[in-house]
Short mmCIF file of C-alpha atoms and ligand atoms in Angstrom, two decimals:
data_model
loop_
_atom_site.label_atom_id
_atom_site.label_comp_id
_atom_site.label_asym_id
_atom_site.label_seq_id
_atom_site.Cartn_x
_atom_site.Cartn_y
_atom_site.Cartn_z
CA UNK J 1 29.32 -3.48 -28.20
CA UNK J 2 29.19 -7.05 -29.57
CA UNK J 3 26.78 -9.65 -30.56
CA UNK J 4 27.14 -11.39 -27.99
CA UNK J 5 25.94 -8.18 -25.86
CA UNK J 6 23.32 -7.22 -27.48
CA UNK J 7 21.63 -10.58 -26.27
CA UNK J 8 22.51 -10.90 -22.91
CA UNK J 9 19.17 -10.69 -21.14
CA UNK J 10 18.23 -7.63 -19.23
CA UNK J 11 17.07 -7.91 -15.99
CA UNK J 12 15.05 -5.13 -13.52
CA UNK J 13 16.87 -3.17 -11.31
CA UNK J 14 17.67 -4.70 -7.74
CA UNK J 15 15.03 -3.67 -4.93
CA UNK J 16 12.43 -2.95 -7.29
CA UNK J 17 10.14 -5.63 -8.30
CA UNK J 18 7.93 -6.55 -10.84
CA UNK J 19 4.00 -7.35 -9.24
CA UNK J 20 2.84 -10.52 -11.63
CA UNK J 21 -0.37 -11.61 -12.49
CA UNK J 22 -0.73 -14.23 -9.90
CA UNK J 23 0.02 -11.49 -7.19
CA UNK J 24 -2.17 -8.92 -9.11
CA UNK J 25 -5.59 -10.25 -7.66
CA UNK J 26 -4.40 -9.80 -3.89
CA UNK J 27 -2.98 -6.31 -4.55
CA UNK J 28 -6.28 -5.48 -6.43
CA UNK J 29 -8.19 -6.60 -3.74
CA UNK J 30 -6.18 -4.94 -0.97
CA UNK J 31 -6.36 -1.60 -3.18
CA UNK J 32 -10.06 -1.95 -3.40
CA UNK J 33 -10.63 -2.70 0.18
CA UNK J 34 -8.13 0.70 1.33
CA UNK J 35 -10.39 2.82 -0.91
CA UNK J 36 -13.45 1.66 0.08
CA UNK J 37 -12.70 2.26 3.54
CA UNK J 38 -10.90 5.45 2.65
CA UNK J 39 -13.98 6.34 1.07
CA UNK J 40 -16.54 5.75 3.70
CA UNK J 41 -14.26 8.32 5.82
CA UNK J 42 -14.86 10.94 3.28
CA UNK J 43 -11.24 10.84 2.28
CA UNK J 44 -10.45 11.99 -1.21
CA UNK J 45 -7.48 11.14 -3.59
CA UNK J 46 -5.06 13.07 -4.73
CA UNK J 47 -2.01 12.28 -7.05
CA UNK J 48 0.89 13.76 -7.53
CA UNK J 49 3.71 13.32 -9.77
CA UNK J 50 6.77 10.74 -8.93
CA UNK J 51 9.56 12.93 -9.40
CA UNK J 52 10.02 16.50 -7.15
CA UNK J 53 12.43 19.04 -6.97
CA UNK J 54 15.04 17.34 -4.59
CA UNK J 55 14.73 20.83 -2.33
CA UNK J 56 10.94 19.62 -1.15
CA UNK J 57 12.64 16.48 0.52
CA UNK J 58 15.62 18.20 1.46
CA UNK J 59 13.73 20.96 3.67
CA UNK J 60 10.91 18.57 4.22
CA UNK J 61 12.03 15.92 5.71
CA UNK J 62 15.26 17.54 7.51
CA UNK J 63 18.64 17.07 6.46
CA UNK J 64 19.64 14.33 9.35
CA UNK J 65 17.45 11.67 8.68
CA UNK J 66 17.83 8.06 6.85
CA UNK J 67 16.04 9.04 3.65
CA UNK J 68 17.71 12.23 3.12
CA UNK J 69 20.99 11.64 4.37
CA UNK J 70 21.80 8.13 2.40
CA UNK J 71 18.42 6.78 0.60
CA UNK J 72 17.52 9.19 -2.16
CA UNK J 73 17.40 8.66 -6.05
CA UNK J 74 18.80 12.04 -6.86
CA UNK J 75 19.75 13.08 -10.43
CA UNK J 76 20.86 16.28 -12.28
CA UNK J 77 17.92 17.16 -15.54
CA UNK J 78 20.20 16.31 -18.43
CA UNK J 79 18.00 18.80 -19.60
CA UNK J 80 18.19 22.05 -17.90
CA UNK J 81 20.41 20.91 -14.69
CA UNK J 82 17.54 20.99 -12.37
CA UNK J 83 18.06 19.17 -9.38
CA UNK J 84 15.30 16.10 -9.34
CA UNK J 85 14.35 13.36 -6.73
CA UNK J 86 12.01 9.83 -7.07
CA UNK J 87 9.63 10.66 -4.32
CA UNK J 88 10.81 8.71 -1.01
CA UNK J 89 7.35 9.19 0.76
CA UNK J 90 4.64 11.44 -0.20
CA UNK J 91 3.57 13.50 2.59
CA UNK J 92 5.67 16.74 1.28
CA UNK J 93 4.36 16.08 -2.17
CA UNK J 94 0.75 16.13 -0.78
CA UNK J 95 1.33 19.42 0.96
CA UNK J 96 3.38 20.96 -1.63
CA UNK J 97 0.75 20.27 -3.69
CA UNK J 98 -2.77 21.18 -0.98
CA UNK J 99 -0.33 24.72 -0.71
CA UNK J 100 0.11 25.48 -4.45
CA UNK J 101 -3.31 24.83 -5.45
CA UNK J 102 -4.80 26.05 -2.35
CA UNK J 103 -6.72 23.43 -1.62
CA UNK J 104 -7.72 24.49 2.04
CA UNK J 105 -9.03 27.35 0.92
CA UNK J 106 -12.49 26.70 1.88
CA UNK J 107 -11.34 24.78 5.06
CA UNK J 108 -9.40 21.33 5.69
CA UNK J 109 -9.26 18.65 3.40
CA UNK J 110 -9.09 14.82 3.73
CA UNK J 111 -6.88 13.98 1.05
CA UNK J 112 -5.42 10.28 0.15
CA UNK J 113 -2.70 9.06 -2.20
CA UNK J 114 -1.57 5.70 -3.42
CA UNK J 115 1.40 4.33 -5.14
CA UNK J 116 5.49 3.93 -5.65
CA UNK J 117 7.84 5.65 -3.62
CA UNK J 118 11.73 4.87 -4.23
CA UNK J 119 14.30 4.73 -1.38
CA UNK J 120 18.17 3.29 -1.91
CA UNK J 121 18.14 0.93 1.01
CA UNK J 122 19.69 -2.70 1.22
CA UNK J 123 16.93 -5.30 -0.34
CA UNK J 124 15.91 -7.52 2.02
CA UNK J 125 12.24 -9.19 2.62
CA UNK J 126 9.74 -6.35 3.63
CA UNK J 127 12.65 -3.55 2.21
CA UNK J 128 12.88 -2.95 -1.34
CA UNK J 129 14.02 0.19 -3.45
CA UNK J 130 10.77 0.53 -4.92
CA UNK J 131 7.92 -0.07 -2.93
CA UNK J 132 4.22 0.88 -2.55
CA UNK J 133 2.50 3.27 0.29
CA UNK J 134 -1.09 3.95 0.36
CA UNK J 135 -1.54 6.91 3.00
CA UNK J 136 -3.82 9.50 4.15
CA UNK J 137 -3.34 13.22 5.05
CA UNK J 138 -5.60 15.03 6.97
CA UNK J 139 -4.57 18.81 6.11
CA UNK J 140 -6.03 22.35 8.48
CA UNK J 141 -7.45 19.73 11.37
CA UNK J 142 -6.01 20.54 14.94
CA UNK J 143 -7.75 18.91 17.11
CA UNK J 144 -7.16 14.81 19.14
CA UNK J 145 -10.47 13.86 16.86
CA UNK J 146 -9.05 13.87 13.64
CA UNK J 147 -6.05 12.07 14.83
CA UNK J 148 -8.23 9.53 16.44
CA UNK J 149 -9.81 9.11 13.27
CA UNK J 150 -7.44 8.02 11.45
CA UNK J 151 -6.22 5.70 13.48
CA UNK J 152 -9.55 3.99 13.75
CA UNK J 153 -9.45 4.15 10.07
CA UNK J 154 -6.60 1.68 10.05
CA UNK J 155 -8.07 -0.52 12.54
CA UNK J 156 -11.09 -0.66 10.19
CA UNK J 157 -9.06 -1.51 7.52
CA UNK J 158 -6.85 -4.00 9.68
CA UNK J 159 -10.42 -5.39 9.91
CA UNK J 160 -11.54 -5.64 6.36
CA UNK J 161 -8.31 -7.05 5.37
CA UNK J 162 -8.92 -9.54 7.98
CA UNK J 163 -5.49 -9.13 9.68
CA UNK J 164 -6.02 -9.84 13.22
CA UNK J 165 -2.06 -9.71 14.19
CA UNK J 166 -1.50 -5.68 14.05
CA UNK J 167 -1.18 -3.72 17.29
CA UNK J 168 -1.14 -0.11 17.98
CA UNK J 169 1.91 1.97 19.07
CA UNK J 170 1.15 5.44 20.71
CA UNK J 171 3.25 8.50 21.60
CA UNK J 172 3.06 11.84 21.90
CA UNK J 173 6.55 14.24 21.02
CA UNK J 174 5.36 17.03 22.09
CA UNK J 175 6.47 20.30 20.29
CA UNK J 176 9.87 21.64 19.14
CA UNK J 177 10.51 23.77 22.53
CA UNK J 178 9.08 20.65 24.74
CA UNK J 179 12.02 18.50 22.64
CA UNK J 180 14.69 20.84 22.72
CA UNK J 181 14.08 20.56 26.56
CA UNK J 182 14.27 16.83 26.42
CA UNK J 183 16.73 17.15 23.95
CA UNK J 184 19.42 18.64 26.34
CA UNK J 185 18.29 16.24 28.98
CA UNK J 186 18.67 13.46 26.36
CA UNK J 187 22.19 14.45 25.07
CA UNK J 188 23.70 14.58 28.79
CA UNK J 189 22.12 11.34 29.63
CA UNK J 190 23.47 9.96 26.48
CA UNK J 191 27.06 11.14 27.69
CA UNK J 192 27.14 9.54 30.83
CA UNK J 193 26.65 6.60 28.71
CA UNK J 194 29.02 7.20 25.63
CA UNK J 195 30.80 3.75 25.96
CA UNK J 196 27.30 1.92 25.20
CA UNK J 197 26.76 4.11 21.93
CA UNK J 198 27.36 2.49 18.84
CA UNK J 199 28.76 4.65 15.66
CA UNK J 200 25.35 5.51 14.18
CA UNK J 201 24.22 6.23 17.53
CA UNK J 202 28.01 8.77 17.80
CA UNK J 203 27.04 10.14 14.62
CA UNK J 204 23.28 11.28 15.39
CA UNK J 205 24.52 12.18 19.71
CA UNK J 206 24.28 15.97 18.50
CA UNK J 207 22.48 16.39 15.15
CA UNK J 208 19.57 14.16 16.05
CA UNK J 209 19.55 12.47 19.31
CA UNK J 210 15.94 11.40 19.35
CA UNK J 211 16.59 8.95 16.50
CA UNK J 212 19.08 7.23 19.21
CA UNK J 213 15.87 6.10 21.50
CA UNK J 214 15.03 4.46 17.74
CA UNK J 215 18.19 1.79 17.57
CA UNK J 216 17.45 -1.14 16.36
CA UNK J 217 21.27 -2.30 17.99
CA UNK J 218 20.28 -4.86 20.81
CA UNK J 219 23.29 -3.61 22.98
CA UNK J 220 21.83 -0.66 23.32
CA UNK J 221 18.22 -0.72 24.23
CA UNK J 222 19.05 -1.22 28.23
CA UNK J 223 20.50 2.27 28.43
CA UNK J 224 17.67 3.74 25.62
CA UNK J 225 15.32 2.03 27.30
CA UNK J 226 16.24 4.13 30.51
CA UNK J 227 16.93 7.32 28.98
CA UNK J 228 14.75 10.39 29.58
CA UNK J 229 11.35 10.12 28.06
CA UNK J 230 9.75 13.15 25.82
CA UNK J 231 6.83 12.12 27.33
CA UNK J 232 7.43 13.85 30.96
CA UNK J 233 8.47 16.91 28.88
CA UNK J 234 5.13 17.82 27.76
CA UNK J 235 3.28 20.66 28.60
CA UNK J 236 -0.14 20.95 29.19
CA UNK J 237 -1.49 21.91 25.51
CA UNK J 238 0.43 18.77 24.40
CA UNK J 239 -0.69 16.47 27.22
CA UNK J 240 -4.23 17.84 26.55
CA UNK J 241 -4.33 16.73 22.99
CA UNK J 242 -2.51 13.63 23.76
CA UNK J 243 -5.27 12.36 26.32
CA UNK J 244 -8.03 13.35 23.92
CA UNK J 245 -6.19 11.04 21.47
CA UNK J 246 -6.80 8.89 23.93
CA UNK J 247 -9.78 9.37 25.10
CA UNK J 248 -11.43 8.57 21.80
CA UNK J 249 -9.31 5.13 21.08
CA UNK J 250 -10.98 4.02 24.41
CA UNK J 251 -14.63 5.27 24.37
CA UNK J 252 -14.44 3.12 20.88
CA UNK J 253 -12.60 -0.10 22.49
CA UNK J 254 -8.73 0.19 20.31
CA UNK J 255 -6.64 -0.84 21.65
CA UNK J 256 -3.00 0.70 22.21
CA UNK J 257 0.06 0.56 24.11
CA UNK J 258 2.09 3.87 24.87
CA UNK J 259 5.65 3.37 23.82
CA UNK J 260 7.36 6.04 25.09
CA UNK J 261 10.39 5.35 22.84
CA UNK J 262 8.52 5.74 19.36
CA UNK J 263 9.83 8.99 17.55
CA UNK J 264 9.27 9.10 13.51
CA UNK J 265 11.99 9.24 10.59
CA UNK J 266 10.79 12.75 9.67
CA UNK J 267 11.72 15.75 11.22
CA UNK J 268 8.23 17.47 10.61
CA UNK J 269 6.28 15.61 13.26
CA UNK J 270 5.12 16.56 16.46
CA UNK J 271 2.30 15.76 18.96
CA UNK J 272 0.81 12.41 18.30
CA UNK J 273 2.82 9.90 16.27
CA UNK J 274 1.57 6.60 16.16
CA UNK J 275 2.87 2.94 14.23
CA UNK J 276 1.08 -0.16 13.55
CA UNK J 277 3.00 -3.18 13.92
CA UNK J 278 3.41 -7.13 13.96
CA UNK J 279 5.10 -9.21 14.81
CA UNK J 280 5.01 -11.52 11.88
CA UNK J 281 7.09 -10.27 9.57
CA UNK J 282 10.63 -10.24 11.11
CA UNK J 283 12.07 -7.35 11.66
CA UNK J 284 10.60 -5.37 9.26
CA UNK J 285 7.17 -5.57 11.60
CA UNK J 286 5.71 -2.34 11.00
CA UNK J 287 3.19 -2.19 8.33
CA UNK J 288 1.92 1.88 8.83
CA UNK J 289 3.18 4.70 10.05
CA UNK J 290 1.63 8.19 10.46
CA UNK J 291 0.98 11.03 13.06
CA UNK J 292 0.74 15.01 13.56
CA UNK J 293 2.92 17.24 11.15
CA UNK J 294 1.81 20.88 12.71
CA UNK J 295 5.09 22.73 11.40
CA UNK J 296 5.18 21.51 7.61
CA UNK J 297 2.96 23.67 5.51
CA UNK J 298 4.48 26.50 7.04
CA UNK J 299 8.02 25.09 6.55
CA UNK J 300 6.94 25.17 2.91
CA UNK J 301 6.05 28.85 3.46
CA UNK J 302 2.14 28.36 3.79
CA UNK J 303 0.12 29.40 6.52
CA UNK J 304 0.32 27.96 9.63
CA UNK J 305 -1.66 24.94 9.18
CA UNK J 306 -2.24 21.57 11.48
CA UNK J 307 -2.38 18.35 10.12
CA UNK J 308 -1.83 14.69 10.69
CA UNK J 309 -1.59 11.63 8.18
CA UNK J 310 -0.52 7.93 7.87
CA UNK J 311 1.38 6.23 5.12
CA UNK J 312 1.15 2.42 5.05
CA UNK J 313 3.59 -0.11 3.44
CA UNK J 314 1.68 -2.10 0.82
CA UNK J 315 4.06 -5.20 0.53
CA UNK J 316 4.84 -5.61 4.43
CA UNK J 317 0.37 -5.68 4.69
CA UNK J 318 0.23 -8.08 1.36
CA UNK J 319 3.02 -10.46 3.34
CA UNK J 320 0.73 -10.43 6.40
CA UNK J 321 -2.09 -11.27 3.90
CA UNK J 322 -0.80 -13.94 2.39
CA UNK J 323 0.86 -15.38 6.08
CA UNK J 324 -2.95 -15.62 6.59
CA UNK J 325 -2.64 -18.82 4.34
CA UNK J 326 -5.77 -17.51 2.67
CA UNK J 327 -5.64 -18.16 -1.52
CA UNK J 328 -6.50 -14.96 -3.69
CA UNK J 329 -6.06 -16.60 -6.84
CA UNK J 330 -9.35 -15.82 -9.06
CA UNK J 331 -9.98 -17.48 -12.29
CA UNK J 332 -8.65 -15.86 -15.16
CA UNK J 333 -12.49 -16.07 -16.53
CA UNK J 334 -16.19 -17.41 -17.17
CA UNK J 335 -15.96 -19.35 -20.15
CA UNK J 336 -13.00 -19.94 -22.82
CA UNK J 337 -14.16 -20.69 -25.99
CA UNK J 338 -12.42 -23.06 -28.22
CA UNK J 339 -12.66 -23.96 -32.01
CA UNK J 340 -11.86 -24.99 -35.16
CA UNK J 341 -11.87 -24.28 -38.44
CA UNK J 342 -12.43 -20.91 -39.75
CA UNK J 343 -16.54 -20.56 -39.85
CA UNK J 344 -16.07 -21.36 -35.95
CA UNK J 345 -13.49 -19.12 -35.33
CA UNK J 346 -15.92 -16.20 -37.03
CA UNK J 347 -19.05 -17.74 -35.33
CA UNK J 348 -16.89 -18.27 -31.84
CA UNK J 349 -15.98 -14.52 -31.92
CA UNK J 350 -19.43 -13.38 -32.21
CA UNK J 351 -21.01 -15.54 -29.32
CA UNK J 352 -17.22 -13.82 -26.83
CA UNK J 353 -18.62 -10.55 -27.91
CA UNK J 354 -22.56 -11.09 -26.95
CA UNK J 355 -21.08 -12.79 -24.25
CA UNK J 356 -19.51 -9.77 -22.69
CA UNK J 357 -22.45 -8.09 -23.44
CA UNK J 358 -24.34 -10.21 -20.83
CA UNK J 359 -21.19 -8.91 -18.35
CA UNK J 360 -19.26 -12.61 -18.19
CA UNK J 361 -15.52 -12.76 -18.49
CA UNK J 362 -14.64 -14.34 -21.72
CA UNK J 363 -11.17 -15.72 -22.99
CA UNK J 364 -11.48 -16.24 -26.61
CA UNK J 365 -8.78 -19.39 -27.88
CA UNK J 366 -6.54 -17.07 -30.08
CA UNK J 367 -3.65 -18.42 -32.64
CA UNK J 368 -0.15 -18.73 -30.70
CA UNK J 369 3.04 -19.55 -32.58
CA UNK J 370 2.02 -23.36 -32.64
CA UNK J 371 -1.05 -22.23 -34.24
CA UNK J 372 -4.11 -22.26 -32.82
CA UNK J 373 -3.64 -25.98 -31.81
CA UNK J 374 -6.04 -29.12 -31.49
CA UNK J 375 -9.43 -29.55 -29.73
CA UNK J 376 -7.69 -31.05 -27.08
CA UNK J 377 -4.87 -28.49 -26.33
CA UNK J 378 -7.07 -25.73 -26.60
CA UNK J 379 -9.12 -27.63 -23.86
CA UNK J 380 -5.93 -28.14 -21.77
CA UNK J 381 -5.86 -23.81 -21.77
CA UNK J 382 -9.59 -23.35 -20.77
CA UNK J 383 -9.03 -26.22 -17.98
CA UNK J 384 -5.82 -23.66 -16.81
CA UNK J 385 -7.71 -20.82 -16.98
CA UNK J 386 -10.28 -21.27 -14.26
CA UNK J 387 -13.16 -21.43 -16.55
CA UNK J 388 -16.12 -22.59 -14.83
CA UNK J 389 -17.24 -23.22 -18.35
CA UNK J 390 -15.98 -23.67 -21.83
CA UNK J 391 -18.27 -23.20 -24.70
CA UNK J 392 -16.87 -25.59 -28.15
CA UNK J 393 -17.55 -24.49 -31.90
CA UNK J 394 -16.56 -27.30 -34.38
CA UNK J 395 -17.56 -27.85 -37.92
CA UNK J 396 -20.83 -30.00 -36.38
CA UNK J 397 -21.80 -27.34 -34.23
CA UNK J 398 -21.90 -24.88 -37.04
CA UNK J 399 -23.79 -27.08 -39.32
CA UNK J 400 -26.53 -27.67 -36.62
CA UNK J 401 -26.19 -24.13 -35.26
CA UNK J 402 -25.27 -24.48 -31.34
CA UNK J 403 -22.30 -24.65 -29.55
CA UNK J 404 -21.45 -27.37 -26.83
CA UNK J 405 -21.36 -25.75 -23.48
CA UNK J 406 -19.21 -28.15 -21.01
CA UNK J 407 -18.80 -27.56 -17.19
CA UNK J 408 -15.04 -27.60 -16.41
CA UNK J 409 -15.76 -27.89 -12.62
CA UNK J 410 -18.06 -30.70 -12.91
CA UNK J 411 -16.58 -34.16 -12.14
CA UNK J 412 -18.26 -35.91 -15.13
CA UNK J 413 -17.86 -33.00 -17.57
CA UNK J 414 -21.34 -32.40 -18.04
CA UNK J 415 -21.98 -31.31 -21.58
CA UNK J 416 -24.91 -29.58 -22.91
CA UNK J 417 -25.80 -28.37 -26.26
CA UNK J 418 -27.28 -24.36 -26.66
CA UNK J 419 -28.03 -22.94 -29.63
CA UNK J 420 -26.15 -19.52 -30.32
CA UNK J 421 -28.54 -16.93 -29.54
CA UNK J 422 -29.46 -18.60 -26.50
CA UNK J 423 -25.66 -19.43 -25.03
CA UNK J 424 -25.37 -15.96 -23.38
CA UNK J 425 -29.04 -15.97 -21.39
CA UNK J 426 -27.83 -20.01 -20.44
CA UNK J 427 -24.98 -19.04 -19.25
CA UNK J 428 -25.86 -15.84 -17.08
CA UNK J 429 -28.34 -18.49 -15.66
CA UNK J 430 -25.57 -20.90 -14.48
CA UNK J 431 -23.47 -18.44 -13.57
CA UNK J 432 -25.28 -16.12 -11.89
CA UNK J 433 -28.15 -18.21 -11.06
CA UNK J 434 -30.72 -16.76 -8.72
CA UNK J 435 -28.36 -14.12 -7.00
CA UNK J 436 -30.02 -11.32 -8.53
CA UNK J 437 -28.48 -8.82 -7.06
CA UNK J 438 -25.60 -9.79 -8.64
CA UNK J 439 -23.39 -7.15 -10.47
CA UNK J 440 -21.96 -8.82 -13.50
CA UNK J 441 -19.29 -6.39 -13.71
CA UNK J 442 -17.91 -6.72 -10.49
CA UNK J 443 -18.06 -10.38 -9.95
CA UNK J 444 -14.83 -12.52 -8.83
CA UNK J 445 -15.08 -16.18 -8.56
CA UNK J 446 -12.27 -17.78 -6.21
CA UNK J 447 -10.51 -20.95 -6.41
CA UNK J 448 -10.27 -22.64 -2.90
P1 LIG Z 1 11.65 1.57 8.63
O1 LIG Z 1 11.94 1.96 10.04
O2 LIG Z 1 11.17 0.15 8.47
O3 LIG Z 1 12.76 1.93 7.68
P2 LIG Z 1 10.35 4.05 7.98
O4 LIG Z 1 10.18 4.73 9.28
O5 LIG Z 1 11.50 4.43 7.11
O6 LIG Z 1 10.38 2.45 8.19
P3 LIG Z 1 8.06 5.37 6.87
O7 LIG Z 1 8.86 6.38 6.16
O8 LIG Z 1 7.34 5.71 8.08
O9 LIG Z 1 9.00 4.09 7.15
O10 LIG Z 1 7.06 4.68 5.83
C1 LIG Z 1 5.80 4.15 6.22
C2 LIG Z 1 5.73 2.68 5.92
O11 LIG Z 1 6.19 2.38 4.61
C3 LIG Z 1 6.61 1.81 6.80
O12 LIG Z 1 5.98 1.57 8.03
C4 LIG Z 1 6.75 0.55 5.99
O13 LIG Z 1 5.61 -0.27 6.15
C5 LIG Z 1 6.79 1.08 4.58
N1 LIG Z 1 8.18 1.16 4.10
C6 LIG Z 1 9.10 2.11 4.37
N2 LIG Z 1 10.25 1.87 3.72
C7 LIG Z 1 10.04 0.74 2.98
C8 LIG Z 1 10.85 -0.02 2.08
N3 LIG Z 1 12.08 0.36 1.76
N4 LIG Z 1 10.31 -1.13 1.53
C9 LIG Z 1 9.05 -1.52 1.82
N5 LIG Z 1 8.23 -0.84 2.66
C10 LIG Z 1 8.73 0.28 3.24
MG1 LIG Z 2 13.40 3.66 6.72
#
């Protein structure tokens, strides 16, 4: 390799992206706001690792669908030639994992989960190769009610979040001998029509027909839109559960439309399945999807066990966020210190520490290449930083033993002199003032 090489810059992989501080504050507090609700539902968190045997996905999932048939990081261990895959979703990791540790043993759980999942798909805005899901899986519940739940549990959180622009997509599919039903209906019907079918739609006519009604091809969705629907398929267990879905969304005002059309990527859902979309976001417009998985834990060789979960798309719900023209940029702190010479510097990094003991957030002015740099740069940082304050240590101050304590957000730059062992009660005071409930460790001032 040559010099020249060796210092060409490196760059991250396409699709996957790096989150930087200035984004860090709104995925904080999204994250905080999902567990909190998550929380108050009695939901508890699980994680599992990122990589699985590629056999979880394989069987999971079903061989005919996007993510296993074209999307999946796949390698061969180097190691000991086991056959590995970057999780593309995490609802067969949650289950593989509820089944080996048992974790219904003493009845169903509420479980959540939270982070990367990696899927080799064409970058585009709301479509990366790594990307985030935060979703929920409700494992040994059978009945409409926990269904129900959850979706009100998005709705909250839709709520929270303040998103106002997310509606609710219902459908029921019934169970594998009401598809197969529709199925053969489906594939005649589909037929009759062959000239209107696009490749994909060719490729899927036998192997997967239900993921036809799912084309995103504009030609097509006259004839899909006409095309049998599962929905007259279903027998009366299914219908049952359906309505009690139902029932519950309206006796607590959601609202929903039935699209009889909706049908999930995996192959292990039946019953209720269920999307959350906008319409603000192009077409990548839905932001969670979720519903009933009945058939999985026993595909997995567990006992037959119901369940039903949601996964939600972190980056599509940050977009909508920030399309709310809201500003979640927080200061970086409560006070910077600045100072000079080296008796300030020592006497500076005593009054950061006590400080922090009185719970503020404290950026102490710390040497860069330049040095650490005059007065009047170091003021320049603590003026970037979002300080509502910045507390000054010079020779003088030393000598008469307080610190100047100027307020940044002040028009005239109001200055004040405190002596050291009283800048951390002054400044609790200012800060905190009278709200005395206030928990110093938690607090987050906002620029607006
Ligand atoms: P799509 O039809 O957009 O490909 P999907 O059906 O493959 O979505 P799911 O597997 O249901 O998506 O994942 C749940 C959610 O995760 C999606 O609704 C979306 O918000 C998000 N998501 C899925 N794939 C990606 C991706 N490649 N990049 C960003 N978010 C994604
Ligand atoms: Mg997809």
């Amino acid at each position: 390799m040559s010099d020249t090489k060796k210092t060409e810059k490196i760059v991250g992989v396409k699709g996957m992206n790096d989150i930087l501080p200035a984004d860090a504050p709104l995925w904080e507090l999204f994250e905080n706001t999902v567990h909190t609700v998550l929380k108050s539902y009695g939901f508890q968190q699980i994680r599992t690792p990122i990589v699985e045997p590629t056999a979880l996905f394989a069987r999971g999932l079903g061989a005919v669908t996007d993510i296993v048939e074209k999307e999946m990081y796949s390698f061969t261990d180097s190691m000991n030639g086991d056959e590995l895959t970057l999780r593309p979703e995490c609802t067969a990791s949650v289950v593989r994992a509820a089944l080996e540790h048992n974790l219904t043993y003493d009845g169903p759980k509420r479980l959540w989960y939270s982070g990367p999942m990696f899927r080799h798909e064409r970058p585009q805005r709301g479509r990366y190769r790594q990307f985030h899901q935060i979703g929920a899986e409700a494992i040994g519940f059978s009945g409409p009610d926990i269904d129900a739940e959850l979706i009100m549990m998005c709705q909250r959180l839709w709520d929270d979040l303040g998103l106002q622009d997310v509606r609710l997509e219902l459908n029921s599919i019934g169970n594998a001998e009401e598809r197969n039903k529709h199925r053969a209906d489906l594939i005649s019907y589909f037929e009759q029509h062959a000239e209107l079918l696009d490749a994909e739609a060719q490729k899927r006519l036998h192997s997967n027909p239900l993921r036809i009604l799912d084309t995103k091809n504009p030609a097509m969705q006259e004839m899909v839109n006409a095309a049998p629907k599962l929905l007259d398929y279903l027998g009366e267990d299914s219908r049952a559960h359906f309505e009690g879905v139902q029932k519950i969304l309206n006796h607590n005002a959601i609202p929903f439309t039935i699209n009889p059309r909706l049908v999930r990527g995996m192959d292990y859902y039946n019953r209720t399945v269920f999307e959350w979309v906008t319409d603000q976001l192009g077409s990548q417009g839905t932001v969670c999807g979720g519903g009933r998985y009945d058939p999985l834990v026993e595909m997995f060789g567990g006992k037959p066990t119901p369940a039903c979960g949601f996964a939600m798309g972190v980056e599509r719900l940050l977009e909508l966020m920030k399309a709310s023209g809201e500003k979640f940029t927080p200061n970086q702190c409560d006070v910077y210190i600045v100072h000079q010479g080296e008796p300030a510097q020592l006497q500076a990094s005593v009054v950061a520490e006590r400080l922090r003991d009185a719970g503020l957030d404290v950026v102490l002015h710390c040497a860069a290449s330049a040095g650490i740099g005059s007065f009047k740069s170091q003021m320049k940082r603590a003026d970037n930083s979002g300080a509502a304050y910045a507390v000054i240590i010079g020779e003088d101050e030393i000598a008469k033993g307080a610190a100047v304590v100027k307020e940044m957000r002040d028009a005239e730059g109001k200055q004040s002199e405190v002596a050291f062992e009283g800048i951390a009660d002054y400044l609790v005071d200012q800060i905190v003032g009278d709200d005395h409930d206030h928990d110093h460790a938690d607090h987050v001032h906002y620029h607006h």
